[in-house]
């Protein structure tokens, strides 16, 4: 098997396992952020298996409890330790959609950066494995529970790294709902102004948000056209096409920040989720019969994977 086939098969396998493990957790806990798992599995698998140049994790396999805010006797704890050490040639990962925490933790497990037992701490009192990730949560470097903040932070990191002569990139994962925020557009304008082509952004364009389809809440029009007008290098792609991600990641954007607009299906691999439209943001079972139907779908997925 040649190297090109090897990496694509690895990414596809990890993506399938992200969906399976995430679906299992949702079933065991009577609901959860399943649509985000469905839509982001390929992009997280691609980032961790191929896209990002990261060193090995320097964090404990089972995340430690939250010890309090930094202060005397309480050192700063960073979830970025799960993404490895910081180095001039290594990439940095800034995770923006904090409500995608479950898919992120599952991805860390599937690539061997966190132990499966760590997921038992998810959304538990006193845990760093939070429902909405913070700067101490596994895989997260900044608090981004107020959406759109992380891109600004990433821009500052990218500018500082260029000034220092670092060759590593800054990768950012975002959700499309963040483009309803003014701070996002201010950040894009700054990235373009400083010609930060060492920043690469992948956006989950699943067209869904808490209150329903984005078009029914606040339409944002063509992200590709708007971002390019702001001076970025933005391209729409199939959000489950890992080869498309890779082509863009290796493109010379000539001084422009890269935005991979991954148009995803929020029910990908779990087609029974279609019955929950138009509200897909958080899965809640309406009856025992409905949960049984989802359980049957999970069992079928488990046999295939």
PDB file of N, CA and C in Angstrom, residues 89-134:
ATOM      1  N   UNK A  89       8.856  24.868  14.693  1.00  0.00           N
ATOM      2  CA  UNK A  89       8.504  24.164  13.456  1.00  0.00           C
ATOM      3  C   UNK A  89       7.176  23.410  13.563  1.00  0.00           C
ATOM      4  N   UNK A  90       6.613  23.369  14.779  1.00  0.00           N
ATOM      5  CA  UNK A  90       5.370  22.635  14.998  1.00  0.00           C
ATOM      6  C   UNK A  90       4.160  23.539  14.822  1.00  0.00           C
ATOM      7  N   UNK A  91       3.030  22.933  14.468  1.00  0.00           N
ATOM      8  CA  UNK A  91       1.788  23.684  14.313  1.00  0.00           C
ATOM      9  C   UNK A  91       1.117  23.896  15.666  1.00  0.00           C
ATOM     10  N   UNK A  92       0.240  24.868  15.704  1.00  0.00           N
ATOM     11  CA  UNK A  92      -0.624  25.112  16.863  1.00  0.00           C
ATOM     12  C   UNK A  92      -2.069  24.893  16.409  1.00  0.00           C
ATOM     13  N   UNK A  93      -2.905  24.446  17.346  1.00  0.00           N
ATOM     14  CA  UNK A  93      -4.321  24.219  17.031  1.00  0.00           C
ATOM     15  C   UNK A  93      -5.176  25.041  17.981  1.00  0.00           C
ATOM     16  N   UNK A  94      -5.972  25.929  17.399  1.00  0.00           N
ATOM     17  CA  UNK A  94      -6.897  26.751  18.179  1.00  0.00           C
ATOM     18  C   UNK A  94      -8.312  26.286  17.850  1.00  0.00           C
ATOM     19  N   UNK A  95      -8.976  25.748  18.865  1.00  0.00           N
ATOM     20  CA  UNK A  95     -10.308  25.152  18.722  1.00  0.00           C
ATOM     21  C   UNK A  95     -11.354  26.203  19.088  1.00  0.00           C
ATOM     22  N   UNK A  96     -12.175  26.575  18.127  1.00  0.00           N
ATOM     23  CA  UNK A  96     -13.097  27.690  18.344  1.00  0.00           C
ATOM     24  C   UNK A  96     -14.503  27.292  18.777  1.00  0.00           C
ATOM     25  N   UNK A  97     -15.160  26.303  18.140  1.00  0.00           N
ATOM     26  CA  UNK A  97     -16.558  26.009  18.498  1.00  0.00           C
ATOM     27  C   UNK A  97     -16.636  25.177  19.779  1.00  0.00           C
ATOM     28  N   UNK A  98     -16.672  25.851  20.927  1.00  0.00           N
ATOM     29  CA  UNK A  98     -16.541  25.161  22.214  1.00  0.00           C
ATOM     30  C   UNK A  98     -17.615  24.104  22.437  1.00  0.00           C
ATOM     31  N   UNK A  99     -18.783  24.254  21.787  1.00  0.00           N
ATOM     32  CA  UNK A  99     -19.844  23.263  21.960  1.00  0.00           C
ATOM     33  C   UNK A  99     -19.567  21.983  21.171  1.00  0.00           C
ATOM     34  N   UNK A 100     -18.488  21.954  20.395  1.00  0.00           N
ATOM     35  CA  UNK A 100     -18.042  20.736  19.720  1.00  0.00           C
ATOM     36  C   UNK A 100     -17.070  19.960  20.610  1.00  0.00           C
ATOM     37  N   UNK A 101     -17.079  20.216  21.896  1.00  0.00           N
ATOM     38  CA  UNK A 101     -16.107  19.589  22.798  1.00  0.00           C
ATOM     39  C   UNK A 101     -16.161  18.067  22.722  1.00  0.00           C
ATOM     40  N   UNK A 102     -17.355  17.485  22.696  1.00  0.00           N
ATOM     41  CA  UNK A 102     -17.454  16.025  22.661  1.00  0.00           C
ATOM     42  C   UNK A 102     -16.758  15.449  21.423  1.00  0.00           C
ATOM     43  N   UNK A 103     -17.026  15.962  20.208  1.00  0.00           N
ATOM     44  CA  UNK A 103     -16.278  15.451  19.054  1.00  0.00           C
ATOM     45  C   UNK A 103     -14.767  15.602  19.209  1.00  0.00           C
ATOM     46  N   UNK A 104     -14.315  16.717  19.810  1.00  0.00           N
ATOM     47  CA  UNK A 104     -12.880  16.918  20.010  1.00  0.00           C
ATOM     48  C   UNK A 104     -12.304  15.860  20.938  1.00  0.00           C
ATOM     49  N   UNK A 105     -12.961  15.611  22.077  1.00  0.00           N
ATOM     50  CA  UNK A 105     -12.450  14.608  23.016  1.00  0.00           C
ATOM     51  C   UNK A 105     -12.421  13.227  22.373  1.00  0.00           C
ATOM     52  N   UNK A 106     -13.469  12.901  21.644  1.00  0.00           N
ATOM     53  CA  UNK A 106     -13.524  11.593  20.987  1.00  0.00           C
ATOM     54  C   UNK A 106     -12.395  11.469  19.970  1.00  0.00           C
ATOM     55  N   UNK A 107     -12.120  12.554  19.237  1.00  0.00           N
ATOM     56  CA  UNK A 107     -11.019  12.529  18.275  1.00  0.00           C
ATOM     57  C   UNK A 107      -9.687  12.294  18.976  1.00  0.00           C
ATOM     58  N   UNK A 108      -9.468  12.943  20.115  1.00  0.00           N
ATOM     59  CA  UNK A 108      -8.228  12.743  20.874  1.00  0.00           C
ATOM     60  C   UNK A 108      -8.075  11.280  21.287  1.00  0.00           C
ATOM     61  N   UNK A 109      -9.184  10.656  21.664  1.00  0.00           N
ATOM     62  CA  UNK A 109      -9.135   9.236  22.031  1.00  0.00           C
ATOM     63  C   UNK A 109      -8.757   8.385  20.829  1.00  0.00           C
ATOM     64  N   UNK A 110      -9.391   8.658  19.694  1.00  0.00           N
ATOM     65  CA  UNK A 110      -9.178   7.817  18.512  1.00  0.00           C
ATOM     66  C   UNK A 110      -7.766   7.929  17.951  1.00  0.00           C
ATOM     67  N   UNK A 111      -7.067   9.034  18.225  1.00  0.00           N
ATOM     68  CA  UNK A 111      -5.686   9.159  17.738  1.00  0.00           C
ATOM     69  C   UNK A 111      -4.671   8.907  18.856  1.00  0.00           C
ATOM     70  N   UNK A 112      -5.145   8.412  20.006  1.00  0.00           N
ATOM     71  CA  UNK A 112      -4.250   7.986  21.066  1.00  0.00           C
ATOM     72  C   UNK A 112      -3.686   9.082  21.941  1.00  0.00           C
ATOM     73  N   UNK A 113      -4.328  10.239  21.955  1.00  0.00           N
ATOM     74  CA  UNK A 113      -3.846  11.342  22.792  1.00  0.00           C
ATOM     75  C   UNK A 113      -4.588  11.423  24.126  1.00  0.00           C
ATOM     76  N   UNK A 114      -5.665  10.707  24.259  1.00  0.00           N
ATOM     77  CA  UNK A 114      -6.408  10.667  25.512  1.00  0.00           C
ATOM     78  C   UNK A 114      -6.953   9.258  25.692  1.00  0.00           C
ATOM     79  N   UNK A 115      -7.024   8.798  26.926  1.00  0.00           N
ATOM     80  CA  UNK A 115      -7.532   7.453  27.201  1.00  0.00           C
ATOM     81  C   UNK A 115      -9.049   7.422  27.097  1.00  0.00           C
ATOM     82  N   UNK A 116      -9.627   6.319  26.652  1.00  0.00           N
ATOM     83  CA  UNK A 116     -11.094   6.206  26.598  1.00  0.00           C
ATOM     84  C   UNK A 116     -11.751   6.476  27.949  1.00  0.00           C
ATOM     85  N   UNK A 117     -11.061   6.119  29.040  1.00  0.00           N
ATOM     86  CA  UNK A 117     -11.620   6.329  30.371  1.00  0.00           C
ATOM     87  C   UNK A 117     -11.830   7.801  30.681  1.00  0.00           C
ATOM     88  N   UNK A 118     -11.105   8.669  29.983  1.00  0.00           N
ATOM     89  CA  UNK A 118     -11.249  10.097  30.214  1.00  0.00           C
ATOM     90  C   UNK A 118     -12.626  10.622  29.858  1.00  0.00           C
ATOM     91  N   UNK A 119     -13.307   9.923  28.949  1.00  0.00           N
ATOM     92  CA  UNK A 119     -14.628  10.376  28.530  1.00  0.00           C
ATOM     93  C   UNK A 119     -15.661  10.226  29.647  1.00  0.00           C
ATOM     94  N   UNK A 120     -15.362   9.379  30.620  1.00  0.00           N
ATOM     95  CA  UNK A 120     -16.268   9.210  31.762  1.00  0.00           C
ATOM     96  C   UNK A 120     -16.355  10.494  32.587  1.00  0.00           C
ATOM     97  N   UNK A 121     -15.353  11.392  32.417  1.00  0.00           N
ATOM     98  CA  UNK A 121     -15.336  12.655  33.153  1.00  0.00           C
ATOM     99  C   UNK A 121     -16.103  13.755  32.434  1.00  0.00           C
ATOM    100  N   UNK A 122     -16.619  13.460  31.247  1.00  0.00           N
ATOM    101  CA  UNK A 122     -17.306  14.483  30.445  1.00  0.00           C
ATOM    102  C   UNK A 122     -18.503  15.066  31.185  1.00  0.00           C
ATOM    103  N   UNK A 123     -18.499  16.378  31.326  1.00  0.00           N
ATOM    104  CA  UNK A 123     -19.618  17.123  31.915  1.00  0.00           C
ATOM    105  C   UNK A 123     -19.888  16.743  33.373  1.00  0.00           C
ATOM    106  N   UNK A 124     -18.839  16.303  34.075  1.00  0.00           N
ATOM    107  CA  UNK A 124     -18.976  15.989  35.490  1.00  0.00           C
ATOM    108  C   UNK A 124     -18.479  17.161  36.332  1.00  0.00           C
ATOM    109  N   UNK A 125     -19.084  17.377  37.482  1.00  0.00           N
ATOM    110  CA  UNK A 125     -18.646  18.450  38.368  1.00  0.00           C
ATOM    111  C   UNK A 125     -17.169  18.290  38.717  1.00  0.00           C
ATOM    112  N   UNK A 126     -16.421  19.387  38.615  1.00  0.00           N
ATOM    113  CA  UNK A 126     -15.010  19.362  38.960  1.00  0.00           C
ATOM    114  C   UNK A 126     -14.097  18.812  37.894  1.00  0.00           C
ATOM    115  N   UNK A 127     -14.623  18.519  36.707  1.00  0.00           N
ATOM    116  CA  UNK A 127     -13.826  17.931  35.632  1.00  0.00           C
ATOM    117  C   UNK A 127     -13.335  19.001  34.661  1.00  0.00           C
ATOM    118  N   UNK A 128     -12.185  18.745  34.054  1.00  0.00           N
ATOM    119  CA  UNK A 128     -11.701  19.606  32.969  1.00  0.00           C
ATOM    120  C   UNK A 128     -12.287  19.176  31.624  1.00  0.00           C
ATOM    121  N   UNK A 129     -12.910  17.996  31.587  1.00  0.00           N
ATOM    122  CA  UNK A 129     -13.518  17.484  30.346  1.00  0.00           C
ATOM    123  C   UNK A 129     -14.927  18.073  30.272  1.00  0.00           C
ATOM    124  N   UNK A 130     -14.964  19.362  29.982  1.00  0.00           N
ATOM    125  CA  UNK A 130     -16.212  20.106  30.116  1.00  0.00           C
ATOM    126  C   UNK A 130     -17.157  19.935  28.933  1.00  0.00           C
ATOM    127  N   UNK A 131     -18.439  20.152  29.204  1.00  0.00           N
ATOM    128  CA  UNK A 131     -19.452  20.111  28.145  1.00  0.00           C
ATOM    129  C   UNK A 131     -19.156  21.149  27.077  1.00  0.00           C
ATOM    130  N   UNK A 132     -18.815  22.352  27.512  1.00  0.00           N
ATOM    131  CA  UNK A 132     -18.399  23.440  26.630  1.00  0.00           C
ATOM    132  C   UNK A 132     -16.931  23.704  26.972  1.00  0.00           C
ATOM    133  N   UNK A 133     -16.036  23.417  26.052  1.00  0.00           N
ATOM    134  CA  UNK A 133     -14.610  23.412  26.380  1.00  0.00           C
ATOM    135  C   UNK A 133     -14.098  24.780  26.810  1.00  0.00           C
ATOM    136  N   UNK A 134     -13.084  24.746  27.682  1.00  0.00           N
ATOM    137  CA  UNK A 134     -12.391  25.947  28.131  1.00  0.00           C
ATOM    138  C   UNK A 134     -10.896  25.733  27.923  1.00  0.00           C
TER     139      UNK A 134
END
